[in-house]
Coordinates of C-alpha atoms in Angstrom, one line a residue:
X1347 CA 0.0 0.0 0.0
X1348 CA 2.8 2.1 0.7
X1349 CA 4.8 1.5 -2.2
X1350 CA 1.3 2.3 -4.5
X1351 CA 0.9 5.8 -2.3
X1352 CA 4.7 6.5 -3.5
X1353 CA 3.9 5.7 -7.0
X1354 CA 0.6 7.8 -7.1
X1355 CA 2.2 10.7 -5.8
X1356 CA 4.9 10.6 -8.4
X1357 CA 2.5 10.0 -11.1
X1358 CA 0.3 12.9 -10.3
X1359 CA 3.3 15.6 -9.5
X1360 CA 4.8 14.8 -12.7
X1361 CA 1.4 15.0 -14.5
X1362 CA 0.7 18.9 -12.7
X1363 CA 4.6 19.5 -14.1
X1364 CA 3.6 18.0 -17.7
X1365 CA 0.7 20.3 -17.4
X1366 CA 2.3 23.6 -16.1
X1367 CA 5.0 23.0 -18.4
X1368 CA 2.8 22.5 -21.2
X1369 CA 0.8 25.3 -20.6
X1370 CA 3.5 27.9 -20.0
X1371 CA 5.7 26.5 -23.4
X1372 CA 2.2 27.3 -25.8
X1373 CA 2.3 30.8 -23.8
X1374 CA 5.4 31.6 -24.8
X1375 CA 4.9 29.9 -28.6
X1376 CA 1.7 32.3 -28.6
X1377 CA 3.7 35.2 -27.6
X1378 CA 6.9 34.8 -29.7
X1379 CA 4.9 34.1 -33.1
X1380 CA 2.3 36.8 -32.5
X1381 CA 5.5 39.4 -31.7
X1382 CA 7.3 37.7 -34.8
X1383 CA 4.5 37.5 -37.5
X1384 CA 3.4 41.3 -36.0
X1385 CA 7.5 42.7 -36.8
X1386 CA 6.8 41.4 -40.3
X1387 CA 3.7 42.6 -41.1
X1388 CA 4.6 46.3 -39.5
X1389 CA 7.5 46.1 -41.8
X1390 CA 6.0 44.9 -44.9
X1391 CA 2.7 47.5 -44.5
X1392 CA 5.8 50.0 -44.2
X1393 CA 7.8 48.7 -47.5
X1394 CA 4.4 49.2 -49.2
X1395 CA 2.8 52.2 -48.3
X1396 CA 6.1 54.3 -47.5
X1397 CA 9.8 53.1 -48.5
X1398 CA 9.0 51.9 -52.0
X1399 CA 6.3 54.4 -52.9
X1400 CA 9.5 57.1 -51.6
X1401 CA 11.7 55.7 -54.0
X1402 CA 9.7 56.2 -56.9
X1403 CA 8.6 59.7 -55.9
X1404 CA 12.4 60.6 -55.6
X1405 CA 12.9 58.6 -59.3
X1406 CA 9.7 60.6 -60.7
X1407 CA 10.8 64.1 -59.4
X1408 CA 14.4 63.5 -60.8
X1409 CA 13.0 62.1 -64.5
X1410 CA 10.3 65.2 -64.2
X1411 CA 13.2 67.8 -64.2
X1412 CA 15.2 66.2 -66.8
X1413 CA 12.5 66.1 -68.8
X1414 CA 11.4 69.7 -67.9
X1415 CA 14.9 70.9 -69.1
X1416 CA 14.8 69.1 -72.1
X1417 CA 11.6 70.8 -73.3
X1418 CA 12.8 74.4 -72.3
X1419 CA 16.0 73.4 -74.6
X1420 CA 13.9 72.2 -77.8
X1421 CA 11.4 75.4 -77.1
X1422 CA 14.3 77.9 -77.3
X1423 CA 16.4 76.3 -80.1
X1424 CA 12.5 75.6 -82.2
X1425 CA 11.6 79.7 -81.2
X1426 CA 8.5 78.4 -80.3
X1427 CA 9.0 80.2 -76.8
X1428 CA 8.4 82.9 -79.0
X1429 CA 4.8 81.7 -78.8
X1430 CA 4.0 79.7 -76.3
X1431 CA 6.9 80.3 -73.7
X1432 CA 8.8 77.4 -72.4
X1433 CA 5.8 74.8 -73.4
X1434 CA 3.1 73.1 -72.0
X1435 CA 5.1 69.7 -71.6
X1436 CA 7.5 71.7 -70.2
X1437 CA 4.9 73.1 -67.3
X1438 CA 3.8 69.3 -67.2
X1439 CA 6.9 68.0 -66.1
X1440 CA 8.0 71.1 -63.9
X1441 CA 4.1 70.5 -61.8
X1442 CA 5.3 66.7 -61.7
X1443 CA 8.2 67.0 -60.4
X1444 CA 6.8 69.5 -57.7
X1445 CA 4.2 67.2 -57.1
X1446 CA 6.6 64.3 -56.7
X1447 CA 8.5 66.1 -53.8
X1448 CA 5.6 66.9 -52.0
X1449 CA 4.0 63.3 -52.0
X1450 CA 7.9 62.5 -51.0
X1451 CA 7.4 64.8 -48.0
X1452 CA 4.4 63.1 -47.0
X1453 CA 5.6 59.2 -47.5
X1454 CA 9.4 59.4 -46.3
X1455 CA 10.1 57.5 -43.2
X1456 CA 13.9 58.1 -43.8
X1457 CA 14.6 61.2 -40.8
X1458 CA 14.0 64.1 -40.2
X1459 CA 16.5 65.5 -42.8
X1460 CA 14.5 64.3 -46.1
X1461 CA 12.0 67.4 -45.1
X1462 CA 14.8 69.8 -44.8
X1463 CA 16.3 68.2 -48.2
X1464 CA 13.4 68.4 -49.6
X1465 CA 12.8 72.1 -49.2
X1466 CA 16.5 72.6 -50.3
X1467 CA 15.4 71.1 -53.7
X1468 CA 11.8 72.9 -53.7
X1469 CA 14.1 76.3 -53.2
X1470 CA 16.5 75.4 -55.8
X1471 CA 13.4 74.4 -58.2
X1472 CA 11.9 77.6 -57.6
X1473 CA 14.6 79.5 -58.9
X1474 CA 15.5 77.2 -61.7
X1475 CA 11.9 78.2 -62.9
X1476 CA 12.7 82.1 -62.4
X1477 CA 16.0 81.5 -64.5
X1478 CA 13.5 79.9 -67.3
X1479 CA 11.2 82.8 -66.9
X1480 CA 13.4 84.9 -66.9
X1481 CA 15.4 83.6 -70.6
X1482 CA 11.5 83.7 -72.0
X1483 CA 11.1 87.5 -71.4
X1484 CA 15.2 88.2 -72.5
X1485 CA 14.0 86.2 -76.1
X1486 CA 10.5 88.1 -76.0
X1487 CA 12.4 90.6 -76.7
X1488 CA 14.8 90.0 -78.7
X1489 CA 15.0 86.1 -80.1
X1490 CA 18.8 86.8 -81.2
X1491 CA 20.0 87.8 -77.7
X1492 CA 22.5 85.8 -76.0
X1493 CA 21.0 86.8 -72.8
X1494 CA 18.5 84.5 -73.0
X1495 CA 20.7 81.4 -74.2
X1496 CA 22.9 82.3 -70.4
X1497 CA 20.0 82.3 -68.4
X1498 CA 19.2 78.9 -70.3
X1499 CA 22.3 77.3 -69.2
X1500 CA 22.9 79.1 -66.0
X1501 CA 19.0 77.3 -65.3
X1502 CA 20.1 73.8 -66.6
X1503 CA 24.0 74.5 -64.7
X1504 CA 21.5 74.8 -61.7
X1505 CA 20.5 71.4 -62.1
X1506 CA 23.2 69.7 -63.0
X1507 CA 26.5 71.4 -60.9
X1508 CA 28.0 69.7 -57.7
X1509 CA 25.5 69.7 -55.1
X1510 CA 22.8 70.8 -57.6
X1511 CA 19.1 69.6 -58.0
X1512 CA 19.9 66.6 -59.2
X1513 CA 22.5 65.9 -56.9
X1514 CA 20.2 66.7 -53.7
X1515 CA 18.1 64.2 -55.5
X1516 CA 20.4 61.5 -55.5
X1517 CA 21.1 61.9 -52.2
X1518 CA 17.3 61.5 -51.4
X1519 CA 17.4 58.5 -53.4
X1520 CA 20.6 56.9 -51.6
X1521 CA 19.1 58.0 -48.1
X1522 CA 15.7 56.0 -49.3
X1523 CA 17.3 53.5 -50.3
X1524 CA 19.2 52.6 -46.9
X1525 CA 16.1 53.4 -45.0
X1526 CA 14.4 50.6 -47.0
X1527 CA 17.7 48.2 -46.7
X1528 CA 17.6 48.8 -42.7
X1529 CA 14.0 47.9 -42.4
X1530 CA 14.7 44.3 -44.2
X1531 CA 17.9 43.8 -42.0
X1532 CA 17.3 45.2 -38.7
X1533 CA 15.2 44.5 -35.4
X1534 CA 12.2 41.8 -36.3
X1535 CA 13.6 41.4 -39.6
X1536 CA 17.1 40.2 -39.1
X1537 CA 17.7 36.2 -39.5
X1538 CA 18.1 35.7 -36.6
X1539 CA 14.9 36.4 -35.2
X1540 CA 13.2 33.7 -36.3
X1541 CA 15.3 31.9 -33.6
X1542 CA 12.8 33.5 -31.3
X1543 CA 9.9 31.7 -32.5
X1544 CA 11.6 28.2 -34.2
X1545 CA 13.3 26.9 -30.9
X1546 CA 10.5 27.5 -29.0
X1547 CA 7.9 25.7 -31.5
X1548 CA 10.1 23.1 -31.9
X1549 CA 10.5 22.3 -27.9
X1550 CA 7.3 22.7 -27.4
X1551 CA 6.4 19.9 -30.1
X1552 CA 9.2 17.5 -28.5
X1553 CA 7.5 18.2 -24.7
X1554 CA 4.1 17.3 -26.5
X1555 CA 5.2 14.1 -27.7
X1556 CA 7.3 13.3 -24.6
X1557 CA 3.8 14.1 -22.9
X1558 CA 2.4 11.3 -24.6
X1559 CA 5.2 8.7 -25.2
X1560 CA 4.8 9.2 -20.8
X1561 CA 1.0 8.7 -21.0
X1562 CA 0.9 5.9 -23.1
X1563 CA 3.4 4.0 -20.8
X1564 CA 2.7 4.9 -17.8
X1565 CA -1.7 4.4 -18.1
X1566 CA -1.2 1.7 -20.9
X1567 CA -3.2 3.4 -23.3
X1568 CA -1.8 4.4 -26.8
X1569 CA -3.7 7.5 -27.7
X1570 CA -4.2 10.3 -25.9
X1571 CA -7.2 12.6 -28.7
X1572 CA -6.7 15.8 -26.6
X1573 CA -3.2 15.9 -27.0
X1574 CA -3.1 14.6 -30.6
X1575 CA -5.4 17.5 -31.4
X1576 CA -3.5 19.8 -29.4
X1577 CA -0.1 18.7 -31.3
X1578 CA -2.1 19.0 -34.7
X1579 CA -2.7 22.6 -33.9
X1580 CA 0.5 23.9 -32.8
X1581 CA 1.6 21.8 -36.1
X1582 CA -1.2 24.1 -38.1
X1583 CA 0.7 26.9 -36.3
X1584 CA 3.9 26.0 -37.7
X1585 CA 2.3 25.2 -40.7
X1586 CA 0.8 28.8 -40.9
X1587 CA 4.2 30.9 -39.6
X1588 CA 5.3 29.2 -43.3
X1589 CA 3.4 32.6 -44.6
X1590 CA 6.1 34.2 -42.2
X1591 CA 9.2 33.0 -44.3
X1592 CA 7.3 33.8 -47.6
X1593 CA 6.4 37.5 -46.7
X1594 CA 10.0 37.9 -45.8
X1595 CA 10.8 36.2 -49.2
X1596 CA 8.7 38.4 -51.0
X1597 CA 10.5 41.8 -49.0
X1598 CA 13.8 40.6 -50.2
X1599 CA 12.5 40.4 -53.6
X1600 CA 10.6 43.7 -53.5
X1601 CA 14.1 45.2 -52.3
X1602 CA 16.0 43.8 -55.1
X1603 CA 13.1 44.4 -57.6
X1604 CA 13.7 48.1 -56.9
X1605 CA 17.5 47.8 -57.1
X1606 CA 16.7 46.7 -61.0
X1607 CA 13.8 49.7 -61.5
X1608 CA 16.4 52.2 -59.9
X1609 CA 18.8 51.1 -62.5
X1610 CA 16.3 50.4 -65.7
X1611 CA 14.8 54.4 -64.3
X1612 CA 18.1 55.9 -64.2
X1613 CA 19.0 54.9 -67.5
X1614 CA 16.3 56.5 -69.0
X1615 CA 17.2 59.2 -66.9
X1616 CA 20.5 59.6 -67.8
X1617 CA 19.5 59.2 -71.8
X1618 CA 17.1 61.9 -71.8
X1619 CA 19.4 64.0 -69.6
X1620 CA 22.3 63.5 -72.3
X1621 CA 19.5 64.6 -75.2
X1622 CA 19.0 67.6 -73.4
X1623 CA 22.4 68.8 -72.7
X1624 CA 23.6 68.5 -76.3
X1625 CA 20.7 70.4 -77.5
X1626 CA 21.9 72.9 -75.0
X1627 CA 25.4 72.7 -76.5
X1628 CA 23.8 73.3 -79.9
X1629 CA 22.1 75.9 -78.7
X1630 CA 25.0 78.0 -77.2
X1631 CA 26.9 77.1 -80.3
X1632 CA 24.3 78.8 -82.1
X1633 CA 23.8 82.1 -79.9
X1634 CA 27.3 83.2 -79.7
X1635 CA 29.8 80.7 -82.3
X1636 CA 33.2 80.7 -81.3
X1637 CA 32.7 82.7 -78.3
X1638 CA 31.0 80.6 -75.9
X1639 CA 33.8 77.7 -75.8
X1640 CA 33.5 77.6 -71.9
X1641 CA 29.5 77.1 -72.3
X1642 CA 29.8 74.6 -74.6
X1643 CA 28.0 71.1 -73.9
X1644 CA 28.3 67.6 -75.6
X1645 CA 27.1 65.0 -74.7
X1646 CA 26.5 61.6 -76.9
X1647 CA 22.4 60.3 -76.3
X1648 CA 23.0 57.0 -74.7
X1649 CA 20.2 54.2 -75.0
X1650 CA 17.3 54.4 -72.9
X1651 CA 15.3 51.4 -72.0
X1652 CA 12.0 51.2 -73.4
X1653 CA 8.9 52.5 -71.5
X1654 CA 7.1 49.2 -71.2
X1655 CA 10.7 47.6 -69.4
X1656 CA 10.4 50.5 -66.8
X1657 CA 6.4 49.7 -66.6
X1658 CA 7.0 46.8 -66.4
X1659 CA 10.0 46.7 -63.3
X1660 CA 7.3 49.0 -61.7
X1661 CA 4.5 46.7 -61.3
X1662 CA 7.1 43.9 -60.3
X1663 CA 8.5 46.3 -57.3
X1664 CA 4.4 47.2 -56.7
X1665 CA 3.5 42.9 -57.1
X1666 CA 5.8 41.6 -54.7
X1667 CA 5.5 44.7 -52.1
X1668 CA 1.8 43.8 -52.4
X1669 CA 2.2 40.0 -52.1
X1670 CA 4.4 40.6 -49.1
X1671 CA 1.4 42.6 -47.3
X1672 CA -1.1 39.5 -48.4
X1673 CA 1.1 37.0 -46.4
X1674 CA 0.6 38.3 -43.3
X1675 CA -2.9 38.3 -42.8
X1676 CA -3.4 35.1 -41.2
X1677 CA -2.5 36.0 -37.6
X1678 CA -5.9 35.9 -36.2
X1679 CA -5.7 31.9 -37.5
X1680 CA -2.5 31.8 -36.0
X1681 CA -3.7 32.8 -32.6
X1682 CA -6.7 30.8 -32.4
X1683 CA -4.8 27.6 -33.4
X1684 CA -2.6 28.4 -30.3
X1685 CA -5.2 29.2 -27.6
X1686 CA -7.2 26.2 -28.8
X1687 CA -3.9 24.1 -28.0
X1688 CA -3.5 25.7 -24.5
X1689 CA -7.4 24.5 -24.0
X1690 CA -6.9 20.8 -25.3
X1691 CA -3.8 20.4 -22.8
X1692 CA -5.7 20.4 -20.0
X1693 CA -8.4 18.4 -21.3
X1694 CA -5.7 15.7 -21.8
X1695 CA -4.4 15.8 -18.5
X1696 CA -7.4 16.9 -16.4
X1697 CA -8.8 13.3 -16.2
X1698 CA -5.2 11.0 -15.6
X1699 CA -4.7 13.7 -12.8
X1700 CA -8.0 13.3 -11.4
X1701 CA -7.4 9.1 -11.4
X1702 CA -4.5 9.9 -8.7
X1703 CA -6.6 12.4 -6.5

């Protein structure tokens, strides 16, 4: 009789252990995956609606102004500012790229000193537009003067000098760019973070199975269904933090979809930009030959990559940014598949305890 007391003691202290242990391992699995799956989807409703939307602003406002310099060119050299003054498509691109910084403004989660560089580049633009202004009334009145053709250049020299427009753009673009690479590398998002969750998971299944390897020798019966079921759902959990890995899949390829559209963006970029600045050469050629050497500009038109590539690149940035939002939406599932564990534990152990009362 003694030696049975002994043995029922044991049994039921080790069962109240299984049980607290149980319990307070799902707790933590509950915690870790809901603080894991929550870093991700932060980060990825971030990359969506902020870093990469930023990026293209910066790429827009910088293609905008090229292509706003460009037109002034081809009005002057064509005379039809004459008529119509710098052009319509010329106004297009100059309202663009204005809007483009302001949007920037709004969606930048890079620092505090984006705003200040952006109101740099909004001052900058604002006289670049009073140079262009001010070369339409010097031809007004008098198409042959080479005053005009200076204010031309000193406007374009505005954008494209050290520490110019497009400079300060570039520099919005790199500081974007990091901002973007940080939130993919750092805090929730580095490797090792999944550490946090995957160890825990995986003890927990091993305690779940050492729960029942214990049950089935110990009360001579093979199956415990409470526990099964509650090892099937912290298996659907595992199962369902998959969608984890693939959203962070999908952020790594959104960030080096972007690295291709920054470089398939710049090159048309750069193309129109080298358009532009030989027609400017021309032009100052033309206003004052031989006598204008130090104004002079040429620059051979590279090859720019066709509009539907750099469509294209930007719906593959906008696909997998979106895809990477989609993939974490299951976190309510996630949850419940937990707390329905944590209830199924007990009703596994409740009755073997209660034999040993």
């Amino acid at each position: 009789m003694r030696r049975f007391r002994i043995h029922s003691g044991t049994t039921r202290t080790a069962l109240w252990r299984a049980l607290v242990v149980l319990e307070l391992a799902l707790l933590i699995v509950l915690g870790t995956s809901a603080w894991v799956f929550q870093g991700t989807r932060a980060t990825a409703e971030r990359v969506g609606s902020h870093s990469v939307p930023s990026i293209q602003h910066v790429l827009a406002a910088h293609a905008a102004l090229v292509e706003a310099d460009q037109a002034a060119v081809a009005s002057f050299r064509s005379g039809a500012v004459g008529l119509t003054g710098p052009g319509e498509r010329y106004q297009n691109q100059i309202a663009l790229a204005g809007q483009s910084l302001t949007q920037l403004a709004v969606d930048s989660i890079a620092g505090a000193g984006v705003g200040q560089s952006i109101q740099l580049v909004q001052g900058q633009l604002a006289a670049y537009s009073g140079l262009i202004e001010q070369a339409d009334a010097h031809f007004r009145k008098d198409p042959a003067s080479v005053l005009a053709t200076a204010d031309l250049w000193y406007a374009s020299r505005l954008l494209h000098m050290p520490d110019g427009i497009l400079d300060q753009l570039d520099d919005l673009l790199a500081v974007e760019q990091r901002a973007l690479d940080d939130q993919l590398t750092a805090g929730r998002m580095a490797p090792g973070w999944m550490a946090v969750w995957i160890v825990p998971a995986a003890v927990l299944l091993g305690l779940l199975v050492a729960t029942q390897v214990f049950l089935s020798r110990r009360f001579r019966r093979t199956f415990n269904p409470p526990l099964i079921a509650a090892t099937l759902a912290v298996l659907a959990l595992a199962a369902g933090m998959s969608s984890d890995v693939a959203a962070r899949r999908e952020l790594t390829a959104t960030r080096q979809a972007g690295a291709t559209l920054v470089g398939v963006w710049q090159a048309r970029i750069d193309a129109a930009d080298q358009r532009g600045q030989t027609m400017l050469g021309e032009a100052v050629a033309q206003a004052c030959p031989g006598a204008c050497d130090d104004l002079a500009i040429a620059k051979a038109a590279g090859e720019s990559p066709a509009e539907e590539t750099l469509t294209a690149r930007i719906k593959d940035v906008d696909g997998h940014a979106a895809a990477a939002a989609a993939t974490t939406g299951r976190l309510v599932l996630l949850l419940l598949a937990a707390l329905i564990a944590m209830a199924l534990v007990p009703l596994g152990l409740y009755p073997r305890i209660d034999e040993y009362r």
